[in-house]
C-alpha positions as YAML, in Angstrom:
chain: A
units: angstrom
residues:
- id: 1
  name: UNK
  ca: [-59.62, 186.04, 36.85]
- id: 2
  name: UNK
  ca: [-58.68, 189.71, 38.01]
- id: 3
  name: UNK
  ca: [-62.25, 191.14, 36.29]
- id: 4
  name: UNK
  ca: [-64.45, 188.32, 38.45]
- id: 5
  name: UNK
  ca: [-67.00, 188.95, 40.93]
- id: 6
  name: UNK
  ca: [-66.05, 186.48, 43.01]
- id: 7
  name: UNK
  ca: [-64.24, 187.07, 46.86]
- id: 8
  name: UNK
  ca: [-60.74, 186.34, 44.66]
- id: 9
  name: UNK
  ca: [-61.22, 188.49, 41.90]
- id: 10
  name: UNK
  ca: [-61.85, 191.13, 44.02]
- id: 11
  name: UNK
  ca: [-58.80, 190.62, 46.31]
- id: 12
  name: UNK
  ca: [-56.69, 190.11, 42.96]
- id: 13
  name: UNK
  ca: [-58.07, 193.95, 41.84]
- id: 14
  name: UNK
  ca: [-56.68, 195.27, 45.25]
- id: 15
  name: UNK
  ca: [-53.50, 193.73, 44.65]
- id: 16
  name: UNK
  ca: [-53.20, 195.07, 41.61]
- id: 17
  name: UNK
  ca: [-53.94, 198.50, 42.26]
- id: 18
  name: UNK
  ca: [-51.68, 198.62, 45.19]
- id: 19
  name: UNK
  ca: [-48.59, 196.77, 43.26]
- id: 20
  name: UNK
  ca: [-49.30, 199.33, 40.53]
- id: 21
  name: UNK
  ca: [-49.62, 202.54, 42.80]
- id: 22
  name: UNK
  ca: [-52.05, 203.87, 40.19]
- id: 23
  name: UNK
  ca: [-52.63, 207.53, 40.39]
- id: 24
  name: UNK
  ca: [-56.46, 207.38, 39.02]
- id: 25
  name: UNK
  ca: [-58.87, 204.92, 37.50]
- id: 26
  name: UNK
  ca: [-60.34, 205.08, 34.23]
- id: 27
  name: UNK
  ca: [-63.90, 203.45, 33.50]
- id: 28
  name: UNK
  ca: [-65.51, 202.82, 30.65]
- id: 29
  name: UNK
  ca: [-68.79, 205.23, 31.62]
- id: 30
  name: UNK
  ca: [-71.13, 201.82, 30.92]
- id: 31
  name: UNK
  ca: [-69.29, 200.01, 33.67]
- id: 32
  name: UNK
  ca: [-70.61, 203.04, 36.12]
- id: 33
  name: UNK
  ca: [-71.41, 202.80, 38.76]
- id: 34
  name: UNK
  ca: [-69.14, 200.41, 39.97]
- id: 35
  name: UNK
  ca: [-68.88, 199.09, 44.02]
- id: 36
  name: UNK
  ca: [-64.93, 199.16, 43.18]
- id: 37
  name: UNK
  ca: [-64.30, 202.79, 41.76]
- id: 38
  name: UNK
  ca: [-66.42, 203.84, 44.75]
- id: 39
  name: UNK
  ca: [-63.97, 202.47, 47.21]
- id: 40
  name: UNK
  ca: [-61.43, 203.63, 45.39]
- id: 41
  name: UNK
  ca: [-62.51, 207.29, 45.15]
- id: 42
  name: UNK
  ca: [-63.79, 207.16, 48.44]
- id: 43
  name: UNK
  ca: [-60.09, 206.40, 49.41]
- id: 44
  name: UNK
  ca: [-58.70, 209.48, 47.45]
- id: 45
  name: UNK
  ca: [-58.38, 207.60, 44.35]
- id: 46
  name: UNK
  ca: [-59.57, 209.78, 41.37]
- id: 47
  name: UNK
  ca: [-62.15, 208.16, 38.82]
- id: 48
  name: UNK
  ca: [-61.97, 209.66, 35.38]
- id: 49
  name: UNK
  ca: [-64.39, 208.05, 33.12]
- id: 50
  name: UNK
  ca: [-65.05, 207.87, 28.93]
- id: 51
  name: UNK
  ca: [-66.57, 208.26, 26.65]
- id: 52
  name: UNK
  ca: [-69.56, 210.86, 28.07]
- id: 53
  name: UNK
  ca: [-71.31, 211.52, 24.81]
- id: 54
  name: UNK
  ca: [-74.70, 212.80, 26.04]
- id: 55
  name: UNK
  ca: [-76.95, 214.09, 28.56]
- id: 56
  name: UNK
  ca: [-77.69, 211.22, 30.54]
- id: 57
  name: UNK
  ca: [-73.89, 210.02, 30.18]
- id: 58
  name: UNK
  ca: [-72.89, 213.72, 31.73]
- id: 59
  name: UNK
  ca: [-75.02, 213.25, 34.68]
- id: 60
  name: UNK
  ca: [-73.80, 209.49, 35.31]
- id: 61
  name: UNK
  ca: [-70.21, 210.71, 34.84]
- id: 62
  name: UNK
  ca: [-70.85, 213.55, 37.66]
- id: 63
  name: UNK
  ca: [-72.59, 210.92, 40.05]
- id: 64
  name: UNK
  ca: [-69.85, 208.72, 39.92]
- id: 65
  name: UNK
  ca: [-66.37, 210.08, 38.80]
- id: 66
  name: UNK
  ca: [-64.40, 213.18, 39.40]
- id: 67
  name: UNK
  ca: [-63.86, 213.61, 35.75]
- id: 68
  name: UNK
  ca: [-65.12, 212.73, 32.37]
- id: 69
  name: UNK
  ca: [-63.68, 212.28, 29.33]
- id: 70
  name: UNK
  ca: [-66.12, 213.62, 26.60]
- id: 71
  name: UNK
  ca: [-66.17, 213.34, 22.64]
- id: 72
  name: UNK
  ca: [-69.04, 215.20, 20.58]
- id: 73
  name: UNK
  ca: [-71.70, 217.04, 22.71]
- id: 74
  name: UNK
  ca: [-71.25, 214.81, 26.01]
- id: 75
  name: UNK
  ca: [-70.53, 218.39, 28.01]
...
């Protein structure tokens, strides 16, 4: 399965990626911080991430992706 933790799933998320040529990643701001996004965004790979509704959600979302995506107060 693409979303497993295992050695495979991991290889099957590169492939992915790479078949896709994705231009960003988005992330759900509860699966942050993620080993993944970090290589990715390490690599260039810009991590936009949803829904930052508060505070605390800001200041994950500026840890750990280059942009959020906000709704209600989250900025």
């Amino acid at each position: 399965e693409e979303n497993s933790r295992t050695f495979s799933g991991r290889v099957k998320r590169h492939l992915s990626l790479w078949a896709s040529q994705a231009q960003f990643l988005a992330y759900d701001i509860r699966d942050l911080p993620s080993g993944f996004a970090q290589s990715q965004r390490k690599r260039g790979l810009p991590v936009l991430t949803w829904t930052v509704n508060s505070p605390a959600l800001r200041e994950r979302a500026a840890a750990h992706a280059d942009a959020p995506i906000a709704e209600g107060p989250g900025l």
